[in-house]
Amino acid sequence: MMFGVKVAHSLPGRTRFYITKQLETSHIETWLRSFPGVYSASYNQVTGSLLIYHHITLSLYSLKLFIHKYKHTLKQAACSWKKAIPIIASGTIFLVNWYLQRSSYPSIVKALSYWVSTFTAISTSYDVIKDGIVHVLKAGKGNANTLTAASIFASLYMKNPGSALIITLMSTISELLTDYTSEQTKHYIHSVLKLDVSYAWRVKEKGVEEKVLVEDIQVGDKVVVFTGEKIPVDGIIIEGNGTADEASITGEYMPREVSGGDNVYAGSVLQSGHVTVTVEKVGEDTSLSKIVKLLEEAQDKRAPIQNIADTVAEKMVPVSFGLALLTFCFTRNLNRAMSMLVIDFICGIKLSTATALYASIGRAAKEGAIVKGSDHIEKMSKLNTVILDKTGTITEGTPVVQQVIAAEGFNQEDVIRLAAAAEKNSTHPIADAIMKQAKDWNILIPIRDNNAQVETTVGKGISTWLNGKRVVVGSLRFMNELKVKTTNLLQQMQNDENVIYVAYDQTLVGVVSIFDKIRSGMHRAVNNLRHQGINDIIMLTGDKRTVAREMARRLKLNWYHAEALPDDKAFYVKKYGRTGAVMMVGDGINDAPALAHAHVGVTMGAKRTDIASEASDVIITSDNPEMLSELVGLSKKTMNIIRQNFIATFAINGIAILFGALGIFSPIVGAAIHNAATIGVVINSARILWLGRETNESQILRSA
């Protein structure tokens, strides 16, 4: 028996459970049918019997865990209702007491209503009162709850429990709004980072393969991965070989040939072949789990504006008590003095600031950007400079043929035809670019000689045989090593990014220029950043100067730094950081030092590396560069909303304090105004999260 769930009997594909706690029939059945591998579920409330028809490979332990998760959601729902009890109780008792006290009911009924209201006010505010008193005893100074507790007791002392109930009612509502925003933020983060691999093929004894849930995989298990599948674990290949796309792990767009003894990583895609892997890391040890944990902790990383809000709020506690004392000394009117207690600046400032920052993190996560702390939201609102890495950030990381130049005696089609003959079975992106060009030009690719093998020289190129003569495709160094006859054709290619040389029968046939295209939306992203007040947009790249200059010209960047090593990139980030806040955007291992030194480090794209993600403050999970400008817009809007809330809180509560001191309205009206203002500014903050995404160039900025 486990979690109050007992297996009555089980057959392959059919299991009956007994559940000790009575559950809602339709809810538990719907919940179980959503579980992968469950075909049907039938629950009997009277007997507690739960009959499930499922796939034969589905483990009973997994089913029990899933039922337990359902029971956990019931507990969470119960907790949510518990939080709503003070609101329901305070609101109901307040209305009943208000009606009875103004009617012609007997005095005993009114007295009973008064004492019920008093008890309700104290019981529903117990946690607040306790915290306020304990904070004074331990810290020697009051907090927001101290002031709230004082106003509740003052209301009761004046035999006005209605005022105490209003204070409890509205302060609870504003806190629930803040909690809701925080929970929604966590929900969005989990939805963005959920693991998209449900099953794995585990090897049993005698080599039998079984399909199991990824959660059931343990360290030391053996897992088989087939062509096109995503590798679900970190481990070592013990059998088989293939080509793995590890762009999401290493940032390298060149697929890697893997075989026995090589390490493979969760999230990689096996493009070809099949391998058997011994599992080394699963579950909480994976990078995905670490990022989720990191983001849940992000809400604890406080922004400077949050510290300012808390400091101001803390200093307003003695001010409120002082105003109450002064008012009583001058007016000798306890009602007016109490107005100074029921109206304060603390709740509105603290709750609305925290809510705005939580909502901003949640909204960013909803749109596909993971912000690791609210302090980064504030920093992004003050940016002066944005520095962009080139390869994989400005560009797509998917090369295409830009130019083909043929040597004397050959034409462009000859160059691509011979290159394609050697590259047609390769999985490298450069080979893809050449094959795509051959297809676009409708070139018939010749068949290699019988039994002719393609010889690969790592880092240099490949060669094969055609009509008894050798075809070579690769670098200039490779050509020189093979003593290929070259010409002055090389002078024409000096400005190009990546050059592939093609030779046939020891003679240079031509040169192919490979270009990595600028990401779609990068031009708009740069323009939007400028519209948001960022004047300096710089590019860093390890490519040669001529390539960098051309890229900067196309994007109309302020400047560029070419042939930059990782240390150089970090140096430039620190240099620009001396004159203002800097955002560095990259995706690879070589960007990690620069990301770590930036005021705000951002990794972007599906091909970002784990090391770069660890070093960054913001992770953009998509390949959309416009998210950069949207994030800056969101941060500016968030800070504007926080400033709005500061002004509104001080203005409304300041006027309410003045009117209360003059006796224009009663403490209960003052409490209503103060708490209504608090709820208002919290809602103003939470609207960042609630509003839907617009379909314009700067969606978050305009919709928030």
C-alpha positions as CSV (number, residue, x, y, z in Angstrom):
1,M,0.0,0.0,0.0
2,M,1.3,3.4,-1.0
3,F,-0.1,6.9,-0.6
4,G,-3.4,5.4,0.5
5,V,-3.6,3.5,-2.8
6,K,-3.6,-0.3,-2.7
7,V,-3.3,-2.7,-5.7
8,A,-6.2,-5.2,-5.5
9,H,-5.1,-7.3,-8.4
10,S,-3.3,-6.8,-11.7
11,L,-3.2,-8.5,-15.1
12,P,-1.2,-7.4,-18.1
13,G,-2.9,-4.2,-19.2
14,R,-5.6,-4.3,-16.5
15,T,-5.1,-3.2,-12.9
16,R,-7.6,-2.6,-10.0
17,F,-6.7,-0.2,-7.2
18,Y,-8.4,0.5,-3.9
19,I,-8.3,4.1,-2.7
20,T,-9.0,4.8,1.0
21,K,-10.2,8.4,0.5
22,Q,-13.4,9.1,-1.4
23,L,-12.7,11.1,-4.6
24,E,-14.8,12.8,-7.2
25,T,-15.6,10.2,-9.9
26,S,-15.4,12.4,-13.0
27,H,-12.3,14.2,-11.8
28,I,-10.2,11.2,-11.0
29,E,-11.2,9.4,-14.2
30,T,-10.4,12.4,-16.4
31,W,-7.1,12.8,-14.6
32,L,-6.0,9.2,-15.2
33,R,-7.1,9.2,-18.8
34,S,-4.6,12.1,-19.4
35,F,-1.7,9.8,-18.4
36,P,0.2,8.4,-21.4
37,G,-0.5,4.7,-21.8
38,V,-3.9,4.7,-19.9
39,Y,-6.8,3.7,-22.2
40,S,-9.7,3.9,-19.7
41,A,-10.4,4.4,-16.0
42,S,-13.5,3.6,-14.0
43,Y,-14.0,4.7,-10.3
44,N,-16.6,3.5,-7.8
45,Q,-17.1,5.9,-4.9
46,V,-18.9,3.4,-2.8
47,T,-16.2,0.7,-2.9
48,G,-13.3,2.9,-3.5
49,S,-12.4,0.7,-6.5
50,L,-10.5,2.2,-9.4
51,L,-10.2,0.0,-12.5
52,I,-7.6,1.0,-15.1
53,Y,-7.0,-0.4,-18.6
54,H,-3.5,0.5,-19.7
55,H,-0.5,-0.4,-22.0
56,I,1.2,-3.6,-20.8
57,T,4.5,-1.8,-20.4
58,L,3.2,0.8,-18.0
59,S,4.5,0.2,-14.5
60,L,2.2,0.1,-11.5
61,Y,4.6,2.3,-9.5
62,S,4.2,5.0,-12.1
63,L,0.4,4.8,-11.9
64,K,0.5,5.0,-8.1
65,L,2.7,8.1,-8.4
66,F,0.3,9.7,-10.8
67,I,-2.7,9.0,-8.5
68,H,-0.7,10.5,-5.6
69,K,-0.1,13.6,-7.7
70,Y,-3.9,13.9,-8.1
71,K,-4.4,13.7,-4.3
72,H,-1.7,16.3,-4.0
73,T,-3.7,18.7,-6.3
74,L,-6.7,18.1,-4.0
75,K,-4.6,19.2,-1.0
76,Q,-3.5,22.3,-3.0
77,A,-7.0,23.1,-3.8
78,A,-8.0,22.7,-0.1
79,C,-5.2,25.1,0.8
80,S,-6.5,27.6,-1.7
81,W,-9.9,27.4,-0.1
82,K,-8.3,27.9,3.3
83,K,-6.8,31.1,2.1
84,A,-10.2,32.3,0.9
85,I,-11.9,31.5,4.3
86,P,-10.9,34.8,5.9
87,I,-12.3,36.7,2.9
88,I,-15.6,34.8,2.9
89,A,-16.0,34.9,6.7
90,S,-15.0,38.6,7.1
91,G,-17.2,39.7,4.3
92,T,-20.2,37.7,5.4
93,I,-20.0,38.6,9.1
94,F,-19.4,42.3,8.2
95,L,-22.6,42.5,6.1
96,V,-24.7,40.6,8.7
97,N,-23.4,42.8,11.5
98,W,-23.9,46.0,9.5
99,Y,-27.5,45.0,8.7
100,L,-28.4,43.9,12.3
101,Q,-26.9,47.0,14.0
102,R,-29.1,49.2,11.8
103,S,-32.3,47.2,12.2
104,S,-34.9,46.9,14.9
105,Y,-33.7,43.5,16.2
106,P,-33.6,42.9,20.0
107,S,-30.5,44.1,21.8
108,I,-29.4,40.5,22.6
109,V,-29.3,39.8,18.8
110,K,-27.2,42.9,18.2
111,A,-24.9,42.0,21.1
112,L,-24.5,38.5,19.8
113,S,-23.7,39.9,16.4
114,Y,-21.1,42.2,17.9
115,W,-19.3,39.4,19.7
116,V,-19.4,37.1,16.7
117,S,-17.9,40.0,14.6
118,T,-15.2,40.5,17.2
119,F,-14.3,36.8,17.4
120,T,-14.2,36.6,13.5
121,A,-12.0,39.7,13.3
122,I,-9.5,38.2,15.7
123,S,-9.6,34.6,14.4
124,T,-9.3,35.5,10.7
125,S,-6.4,37.8,11.5
126,Y,-4.6,35.5,13.9
127,D,-1.5,34.9,11.7
128,V,-1.2,38.6,11.0
129,I,-1.5,39.6,14.7
130,K,0.9,36.9,15.7
131,D,3.6,37.9,13.2
132,G,3.2,41.6,14.1
133,I,3.7,40.9,17.8
134,V,6.5,38.4,17.4
135,H,8.4,40.8,15.0
136,V,8.4,43.5,17.7
137,L,9.6,41.1,20.4
138,K,12.4,39.6,18.2
139,A,13.5,42.5,16.1
140,G,12.7,45.3,18.4
141,K,10.7,47.2,15.7
142,G,7.4,46.9,14.0
143,N,6.5,45.8,10.5
144,A,3.4,46.0,8.3
145,N,1.6,43.3,10.3
146,T,2.4,45.2,13.5
147,L,0.6,48.2,12.2
148,T,-2.3,46.1,10.9
149,A,-2.6,44.3,14.3
150,A,-2.6,47.7,16.1
151,S,-5.4,49.0,13.9
152,I,-7.4,45.8,14.4
153,F,-7.1,46.1,18.2
154,A,-7.8,49.8,18.1
155,S,-11.0,49.1,16.1
156,L,-12.1,46.5,18.7
157,Y,-11.2,48.9,21.6
158,M,-13.5,51.4,20.1
159,K,-16.2,48.7,19.7
160,N,-16.1,48.9,16.0
161,P,-15.5,45.3,14.8
162,G,-16.7,46.3,11.3
163,S,-13.5,48.3,10.7
164,A,-11.4,45.4,11.9
165,L,-13.3,43.1,9.5
166,I,-12.7,45.4,6.5
167,I,-9.0,45.6,7.3
168,T,-8.8,41.8,7.3
169,L,-10.9,41.4,4.2
170,M,-9.1,43.7,2.0
171,S,-5.5,43.0,3.2
172,T,-6.2,39.2,2.6
173,I,-7.5,39.9,-0.9
174,S,-4.3,41.9,-1.9
175,E,-2.1,39.1,-0.4
176,L,-4.0,36.5,-2.4
177,L,-3.4,38.5,-5.6
178,T,0.3,38.5,-4.9
179,D,0.4,34.8,-4.1
180,Y,-1.6,34.1,-7.3
181,T,0.9,36.0,-9.4
182,S,3.8,34.2,-7.8
183,E,2.1,30.8,-8.5
184,Q,1.3,31.7,-12.1
185,T,5.0,32.7,-12.6
186,K,6.1,29.2,-11.4
187,H,3.4,27.6,-13.7
188,Y,4.7,29.4,-16.7
189,I,8.3,28.5,-15.9
190,H,7.4,24.8,-15.7
191,S,5.4,25.0,-18.9
192,V,8.3,26.5,-20.8
193,L,10.9,24.0,-19.5
194,K,8.8,20.8,-19.4
195,L,10.7,17.7,-20.7
196,D,9.4,16.8,-24.1
197,V,10.6,13.1,-23.9
198,S,8.1,10.8,-22.3
199,Y,9.5,7.4,-23.0
200,A,12.8,5.6,-23.4
201,W,13.7,2.1,-24.7
202,R,15.4,0.3,-21.8
203,V,17.3,-2.9,-22.4
204,K,16.3,-5.8,-20.2
205,E,18.1,-9.1,-19.7
206,K,19.0,-11.0,-22.8
207,G,18.8,-7.8,-24.8
208,V,15.0,-7.5,-24.8
209,E,13.9,-3.9,-25.2
210,E,11.0,-2.4,-23.2
211,K,9.3,1.0,-23.6
212,V,9.3,2.7,-20.2
213,L,8.6,6.2,-18.8
214,V,11.8,8.4,-18.6
215,E,11.0,8.8,-14.9
216,D,11.6,5.0,-14.5
217,I,15.1,5.1,-15.9
218,Q,17.9,4.6,-13.3
219,V,21.6,5.3,-13.3
220,G,23.3,2.2,-14.6
221,D,20.4,1.2,-16.9
222,K,21.0,0.6,-20.6
223,V,19.0,2.6,-23.1
224,V,18.6,2.2,-26.9
225,V,18.2,5.3,-29.0
226,F,17.1,5.0,-32.7
227,T,17.4,7.3,-35.7
228,G,15.5,10.6,-35.2
229,E,15.0,10.2,-31.5
230,K,16.0,12.6,-28.8
231,I,18.5,11.2,-26.3
232,P,16.7,11.2,-23.0
233,V,19.7,10.8,-20.6
234,D,23.4,11.6,-20.1
235,G,25.6,8.5,-20.6
236,I,28.3,6.6,-22.5
237,I,27.8,4.6,-25.7
238,I,28.6,1.0,-25.3
239,E,27.3,-0.3,-28.6
240,G,26.5,1.1,-32.1
241,N,27.3,4.3,-33.8
242,G,25.6,7.3,-35.5
243,T,25.6,11.0,-35.9
244,A,24.4,13.2,-33.0
245,D,23.2,16.8,-33.3
246,E,24.4,18.3,-30.1
247,A,23.7,21.9,-31.0
248,S,21.5,22.3,-27.9
249,I,24.3,21.1,-25.7
250,T,27.6,22.3,-27.2
251,G,26.4,25.1,-29.5
252,E,28.2,23.4,-32.4
253,Y,26.0,23.1,-35.5
254,M,28.3,20.5,-37.0
255,P,26.8,17.0,-36.1
256,R,29.3,14.7,-34.3
257,E,30.1,11.2,-35.3
258,V,29.6,9.1,-32.1
259,S,30.5,5.5,-31.4
260,G,31.5,3.2,-28.5
261,G,33.1,5.0,-25.6
262,D,31.8,8.5,-26.6
263,N,29.6,10.6,-24.2
264,V,26.2,11.6,-25.3
265,Y,23.9,14.1,-23.6
266,A,20.2,14.5,-22.9
267,G,18.5,16.8,-25.4
268,S,20.8,15.7,-28.3
269,V,19.1,14.3,-31.4
270,L,20.4,11.1,-33.0
271,Q,20.3,12.0,-36.7
272,S,21.4,8.6,-38.0
273,G,22.3,5.2,-36.7
274,H,21.3,3.7,-33.4
275,V,23.2,3.4,-30.2
276,T,23.0,1.7,-26.8
277,V,23.9,4.0,-23.9
278,T,24.8,3.3,-20.3
279,V,22.9,5.8,-18.2
280,E,25.0,8.2,-16.0
281,K,22.7,11.0,-15.1
282,V,18.9,11.2,-14.8
283,G,16.2,13.2,-13.1
284,E,17.4,16.0,-10.8
285,D,20.9,15.8,-12.1
286,T,19.9,16.9,-15.6
287,S,20.4,20.4,-16.8
288,L,16.7,20.9,-17.2
289,S,15.9,20.1,-13.6
290,K,18.7,22.4,-12.5
291,I,17.3,25.3,-14.6
292,V,13.8,24.8,-13.1
293,K,15.1,24.9,-9.6
294,L,17.2,27.9,-10.5
295,L,14.1,29.8,-11.8
296,E,12.0,28.9,-8.8
297,E,14.7,30.5,-6.7
298,A,14.8,33.5,-9.0
299,Q,11.9,35.1,-7.1
300,D,14.2,35.3,-4.0
301,K,16.7,37.4,-5.9
302,R,15.4,40.8,-5.0
303,A,15.7,43.8,-7.2
304,P,17.1,47.0,-5.7
305,I,13.7,48.7,-6.2
306,Q,12.2,45.9,-4.0
307,N,14.7,46.7,-1.3
308,I,13.9,50.4,-1.6
309,A,10.2,49.6,-1.3
310,D,10.8,47.5,1.8
311,T,13.0,50.1,3.4
312,V,10.5,52.9,2.8
313,A,7.7,50.7,4.1
314,E,9.7,49.8,7.2
315,K,10.4,53.4,8.0
316,M,6.7,54.3,7.6
317,V,5.7,52.1,10.5
318,P,6.9,54.4,13.2
319,V,5.7,57.4,11.1
320,S,2.1,56.0,11.2
321,F,2.3,55.4,15.0
322,G,3.7,58.9,15.5
323,L,1.0,60.5,13.4
324,A,-1.6,58.6,15.4
325,L,-0.1,59.9,18.7
326,L,0.2,63.5,17.4
327,T,-3.4,63.4,16.1
328,F,-4.7,62.2,19.5
329,C,-2.6,64.8,21.4
330,F,-4.0,67.7,19.3
331,T,-7.6,66.5,18.8
332,R,-8.2,64.3,21.9
333,N,-10.3,62.3,19.4
334,L,-9.5,58.5,19.4
335,N,-11.4,58.1,16.1
336,R,-9.2,60.5,14.3
337,A,-6.1,59.0,15.9
338,M,-7.1,55.5,14.8
339,S,-7.4,56.7,11.2
340,M,-3.6,57.2,11.3
341,L,-3.3,53.5,12.1
342,V,-5.8,52.0,9.6
343,I,-4.3,54.0,6.8
344,D,-0.6,53.3,5.9
345,F,1.7,53.2,3.0
346,I,3.3,49.9,3.7
347,C,1.0,47.3,2.1
348,G,0.5,49.1,-1.1
349,I,4.3,49.7,-1.7
350,K,5.5,46.2,-0.7
351,L,2.8,44.1,-2.3
352,S,2.5,46.0,-5.5
353,T,6.3,46.1,-6.1
354,A,6.7,42.4,-5.4
355,T,3.6,41.6,-7.6
356,A,4.9,43.6,-10.5
357,L,8.3,41.9,-10.5
358,Y,6.8,38.4,-10.1
359,A,4.3,39.2,-12.9
360,S,7.1,40.4,-15.1
361,I,9.1,37.2,-14.6
362,G,6.0,35.1,-15.2
363,R,5.1,37.1,-18.4
364,A,8.6,36.7,-19.8
365,A,8.4,32.9,-19.1
366,K,5.1,32.7,-20.8
367,E,6.6,34.3,-23.9
368,G,9.6,32.0,-23.8
369,A,12.2,33.9,-21.8
370,I,13.5,32.7,-18.5
371,V,14.6,35.6,-16.2
372,K,16.6,34.3,-13.3
373,G,15.8,37.0,-10.8
374,S,13.8,40.2,-10.4
375,D,17.0,42.2,-10.1
376,H,17.6,41.6,-13.8
377,I,14.3,43.1,-14.7
378,E,15.4,46.4,-13.1
379,K,18.8,46.2,-14.8
380,M,17.3,45.7,-18.2
381,S,15.2,48.9,-17.8
382,K,18.5,50.9,-17.4
383,L,20.5,49.5,-20.3
384,N,22.8,51.8,-22.3
385,T,24.6,49.2,-24.5
386,V,23.6,45.9,-26.1
387,I,26.5,43.6,-27.3
388,L,25.6,40.8,-29.7
389,D,27.7,37.7,-30.5
390,K,27.6,37.0,-34.2
391,T,27.5,33.2,-35.0
392,G,24.4,31.6,-33.7
393,T,23.0,34.9,-32.3
394,I,22.9,37.4,-35.1
395,T,23.1,34.6,-37.6
396,E,21.1,31.4,-37.8
397,G,24.0,28.9,-37.5
398,T,22.8,27.2,-40.6
399,P,25.1,27.9,-43.5
400,V,24.0,28.4,-47.2
401,V,26.0,28.9,-50.4
402,Q,26.6,32.6,-51.0
403,Q,28.9,32.5,-54.0
404,V,30.5,30.1,-56.4
405,I,33.6,31.0,-58.4
406,A,34.9,28.7,-61.0
407,A,38.5,28.4,-62.0
408,E,39.5,28.8,-65.7
409,G,38.2,26.0,-67.8
410,F,35.3,25.2,-65.5
411,N,31.9,26.7,-64.7
412,Q,29.8,27.1,-61.5
413,E,27.8,24.0,-62.2
414,D,31.0,22.0,-62.4
415,V,32.1,23.2,-59.0
416,I,28.8,22.3,-57.3
417,R,28.5,19.0,-59.2
418,L,31.9,17.7,-58.1
419,A,31.4,19.0,-54.5
420,A,28.0,17.3,-54.3
421,A,29.5,14.0,-55.6
422,A,31.7,13.9,-52.5
423,E,29.3,15.5,-50.0
424,K,26.0,13.8,-50.8
425,N,26.2,11.2,-48.0
426,S,27.6,13.6,-45.4
427,T,25.4,15.0,-42.6
428,H,27.5,18.1,-42.0
429,P,25.7,21.5,-42.4
430,I,28.2,22.6,-45.1
431,A,27.3,19.4,-47.1
432,D,23.6,20.3,-46.6
433,A,24.3,23.8,-48.1
434,I,26.1,22.3,-51.1
435,M,23.3,19.7,-51.7
436,K,20.7,22.4,-51.4
437,Q,22.5,24.5,-54.0
438,A,22.7,21.5,-56.3
439,K,19.0,20.9,-56.0
440,D,18.2,24.6,-56.6
441,W,20.3,24.5,-59.8
442,N,18.8,21.1,-60.9
443,I,22.2,19.6,-61.1
444,L,22.5,15.9,-61.8
445,I,24.9,14.5,-59.2
446,P,27.4,11.9,-60.7
447,I,27.7,8.5,-59.2
448,R,31.1,7.7,-57.6
449,D,33.2,4.9,-58.8
450,N,32.3,1.4,-57.7
451,N,33.5,0.6,-54.2
452,A,34.9,4.2,-53.9
453,Q,34.9,5.2,-50.2
454,V,34.5,8.7,-48.9
455,E,37.6,9.5,-46.9
456,T,37.2,12.1,-44.1
457,T,40.1,14.0,-42.7
458,V,38.8,15.7,-39.5
459,G,39.0,19.4,-39.6
460,K,40.3,19.5,-43.2
461,G,37.9,17.9,-45.7
462,I,36.8,14.8,-47.6
463,S,37.8,13.0,-50.8
464,T,36.5,10.3,-53.0
465,W,36.9,8.9,-56.6
466,L,35.0,9.8,-59.8
467,N,35.9,8.3,-63.2
468,G,39.2,7.1,-61.8
469,K,40.2,10.6,-60.7
470,R,40.3,12.0,-57.2
471,V,37.7,14.6,-56.0
472,V,38.7,16.7,-53.0
473,V,36.5,19.1,-51.1
474,G,38.0,21.0,-48.1
475,S,40.2,23.8,-46.7
476,L,43.1,25.5,-48.4
477,R,45.4,23.7,-46.0
478,F,44.0,20.4,-47.2
479,M,44.6,21.4,-50.8
480,N,48.2,22.3,-50.1
481,E,48.8,19.1,-48.3
482,L,47.5,17.1,-51.3
483,K,49.6,19.3,-53.6
484,V,46.6,20.6,-55.6
485,K,47.4,23.1,-58.2
486,T,46.0,26.5,-57.1
487,T,45.5,29.8,-58.9
488,N,45.1,33.5,-58.2
489,L,41.4,32.7,-57.7
490,L,42.1,32.9,-54.0
491,Q,42.4,36.7,-54.1
492,Q,38.7,37.0,-55.1
493,M,37.5,35.3,-51.9
494,Q,39.3,37.2,-49.2
495,N,36.2,39.0,-48.0
496,D,34.1,35.8,-47.5
497,E,33.2,34.2,-44.3
498,N,33.8,30.5,-45.0
499,V,35.5,29.1,-48.1
500,I,35.4,25.6,-49.4
501,Y,37.8,24.5,-52.1
502,V,36.9,21.9,-54.7
503,A,39.6,20.0,-56.7
504,Y,39.5,17.3,-59.4
505,D,42.4,15.4,-60.6
506,Q,44.9,17.5,-58.6
507,T,43.5,20.7,-60.2
508,L,41.5,23.4,-58.5
509,V,38.0,23.5,-60.0
510,G,36.6,26.4,-58.0
511,V,35.7,27.9,-54.7
512,V,32.4,27.9,-52.8
513,S,31.7,30.7,-50.3
514,I,29.5,29.6,-47.4
515,F,27.4,32.2,-45.6
516,D,25.6,32.0,-42.4
517,K,22.3,34.0,-42.8
518,I,21.2,36.8,-40.5
519,R,18.4,35.6,-38.3
520,S,14.9,36.5,-39.4
521,G,13.7,39.4,-37.3
522,M,17.2,40.6,-36.3
523,H,16.8,43.9,-38.3
524,R,13.5,44.6,-36.5
525,A,15.1,43.7,-33.1
526,V,17.9,46.2,-33.6
527,N,15.5,48.9,-34.7
528,N,13.2,48.3,-31.7
529,L,16.1,48.4,-29.3
530,R,17.0,51.8,-30.7
531,H,13.5,53.0,-30.3
532,Q,13.6,52.0,-26.6
533,G,16.5,54.3,-26.0
534,I,19.5,52.0,-26.5
535,N,22.0,53.9,-28.6
536,D,25.0,51.6,-28.7
537,I,24.6,48.2,-30.3
538,I,27.9,46.4,-30.8
539,M,28.9,43.1,-32.4
540,L,31.6,40.7,-31.2
541,T,32.8,37.9,-33.4
542,G,35.8,35.6,-33.9
543,D,35.5,36.0,-37.7
544,K,37.9,38.1,-39.7
545,R,37.5,41.9,-39.9
546,T,36.1,42.0,-43.5
547,V,33.3,39.7,-42.6
548,A,32.5,41.6,-39.4
549,R,32.5,44.9,-41.2
550,E,30.0,43.7,-43.8
551,M,27.7,42.2,-41.1
552,A,27.8,45.5,-39.1
553,R,27.0,47.4,-42.2
554,R,24.0,45.3,-43.1
555,L,22.5,45.7,-39.6
556,K,23.6,49.3,-39.2
557,L,25.3,48.5,-35.9
558,N,27.4,51.2,-34.1
559,W,30.6,49.2,-34.1
560,Y,32.1,45.7,-34.2
561,H,35.1,43.9,-32.8
562,A,36.5,41.1,-35.0
563,E,38.8,38.1,-34.4
564,A,37.8,38.2,-30.7
565,L,38.7,35.3,-28.5
566,P,36.6,34.5,-25.4
567,D,38.9,36.6,-23.2
568,D,38.7,39.5,-25.7
569,K,34.9,39.3,-25.6
570,A,34.9,39.5,-21.8
571,F,37.3,42.5,-22.0
572,Y,35.0,44.4,-24.3
573,V,32.0,43.8,-22.1
574,K,33.9,45.1,-19.1
575,K,35.1,48.1,-21.1
576,Y,31.6,49.2,-22.2
577,G,30.3,48.4,-18.7
578,R,32.3,51.2,-17.2
579,T,30.1,53.8,-18.9
580,G,26.7,52.2,-18.3
581,A,24.6,49.1,-18.0
582,V,25.5,46.4,-20.7
583,M,23.5,43.5,-22.0
584,M,25.6,40.7,-23.6
585,V,23.8,38.2,-25.9
586,G,25.4,34.9,-26.9
587,D,24.8,31.2,-27.2
588,G,28.1,29.3,-27.1
589,I,30.7,28.2,-24.7
590,N,33.1,30.9,-25.9
591,D,30.5,33.5,-24.9
592,A,30.3,32.4,-21.3
593,P,33.0,34.7,-19.9
594,A,31.4,37.7,-21.5
595,L,28.0,36.7,-20.4
596,A,29.2,36.4,-16.8
597,H,30.8,39.9,-16.8
598,A,27.8,41.7,-18.3
599,H,25.2,43.5,-16.2
600,V,22.6,41.3,-17.9
601,G,23.8,38.2,-19.8
602,V,21.4,36.6,-22.3
603,T,21.6,33.3,-24.1
604,M,19.3,32.9,-27.0
605,G,18.0,30.1,-29.3
606,A,17.4,26.4,-29.2
607,K,21.2,25.8,-29.9
608,R,22.4,27.6,-26.8
609,T,24.9,25.7,-24.7
610,D,24.4,24.7,-21.0
611,I,27.6,26.5,-20.0
612,A,26.4,29.7,-21.6
613,S,23.0,29.3,-20.0
614,E,24.6,28.8,-16.6
615,A,26.6,32.0,-17.0
616,S,23.6,34.1,-18.2
617,D,20.9,36.0,-16.3
618,V,18.2,35.5,-19.0
619,I,17.6,32.5,-21.2
620,I,15.5,33.0,-24.4
621,T,14.3,29.5,-25.4
622,S,13.2,30.5,-28.9
623,D,15.2,31.6,-31.9
624,N,13.3,34.9,-32.2
625,P,15.7,37.9,-31.7
626,E,12.7,40.2,-31.3
627,M,12.4,38.8,-27.8
628,L,15.4,41.0,-26.9
629,S,13.5,44.2,-27.6
630,E,10.4,42.8,-26.0
631,L,12.2,42.0,-22.8
632,V,13.7,45.5,-22.6
633,G,10.2,46.9,-23.3
634,L,8.7,44.6,-20.6
635,S,11.3,45.7,-18.0
636,K,10.8,49.4,-18.8
637,K,7.0,48.9,-18.5
638,T,7.4,47.0,-15.2
639,M,9.5,49.8,-13.7
640,N,7.0,52.4,-14.9
641,I,4.1,50.5,-13.3
642,I,6.1,50.3,-10.0
643,R,6.6,54.1,-10.1
644,Q,2.9,54.5,-10.8
645,N,2.1,52.4,-7.8
646,F,4.5,54.5,-5.5
647,I,2.8,57.7,-6.6
648,A,-0.8,56.3,-6.3
649,T,-0.1,54.8,-2.9
650,F,1.4,58.0,-1.4
651,A,-1.2,60.2,-3.0
652,I,-4.4,58.3,-2.1
653,N,-3.2,57.3,1.4
654,G,-1.8,60.8,2.1
655,I,-5.2,62.4,1.2
656,A,-7.0,59.7,3.3
657,I,-4.8,60.4,6.3
658,L,-5.5,64.1,6.0
659,F,-9.2,63.6,5.8
660,G,-9.1,61.2,8.7
661,A,-7.2,63.6,10.9
662,L,-9.7,66.3,10.1
663,G,-12.6,64.0,11.0
664,I,-14.1,64.1,7.5
665,F,-14.7,60.4,7.5
666,S,-14.6,57.5,10.0
667,P,-11.8,54.9,10.6
668,I,-13.9,52.3,8.8
669,V,-14.1,54.5,5.7
670,G,-10.4,55.2,6.0
671,A,-9.7,51.4,6.2
672,A,-11.8,50.8,3.1
673,I,-10.0,53.5,1.1
674,H,-6.6,52.4,2.2
675,N,-7.2,48.7,1.4
676,A,-9.0,49.5,-1.8
677,A,-6.0,51.5,-2.9
678,T,-3.7,48.6,-2.0
679,I,-5.8,46.2,-4.1
680,G,-5.8,48.7,-6.9
681,V,-2.1,48.9,-7.1
682,V,-1.7,45.2,-6.8
683,I,-4.1,44.7,-9.7
684,N,-2.2,47.3,-11.6
685,S,1.0,45.2,-11.2
686,A,-0.7,41.9,-11.9
687,R,-2.1,43.1,-15.2
688,I,1.4,42.6,-16.7
689,L,0.7,38.8,-16.3
690,W,-3.0,38.8,-17.3
691,L,-3.0,40.7,-20.6
692,G,-2.7,38.7,-23.7
693,R,0.1,38.9,-26.2
694,E,-0.3,41.4,-29.1
695,T,0.8,40.8,-32.6
696,N,3.0,43.7,-33.3
697,E,6.7,44.4,-33.4
698,S,7.0,44.9,-29.7
699,Q,4.3,42.8,-28.2
700,I,5.1,42.8,-24.5
701,L,5.9,46.5,-24.4
702,R,2.7,47.5,-26.0
703,S,0.4,45.0,-24.4
704,A,1.7,45.4,-20.8
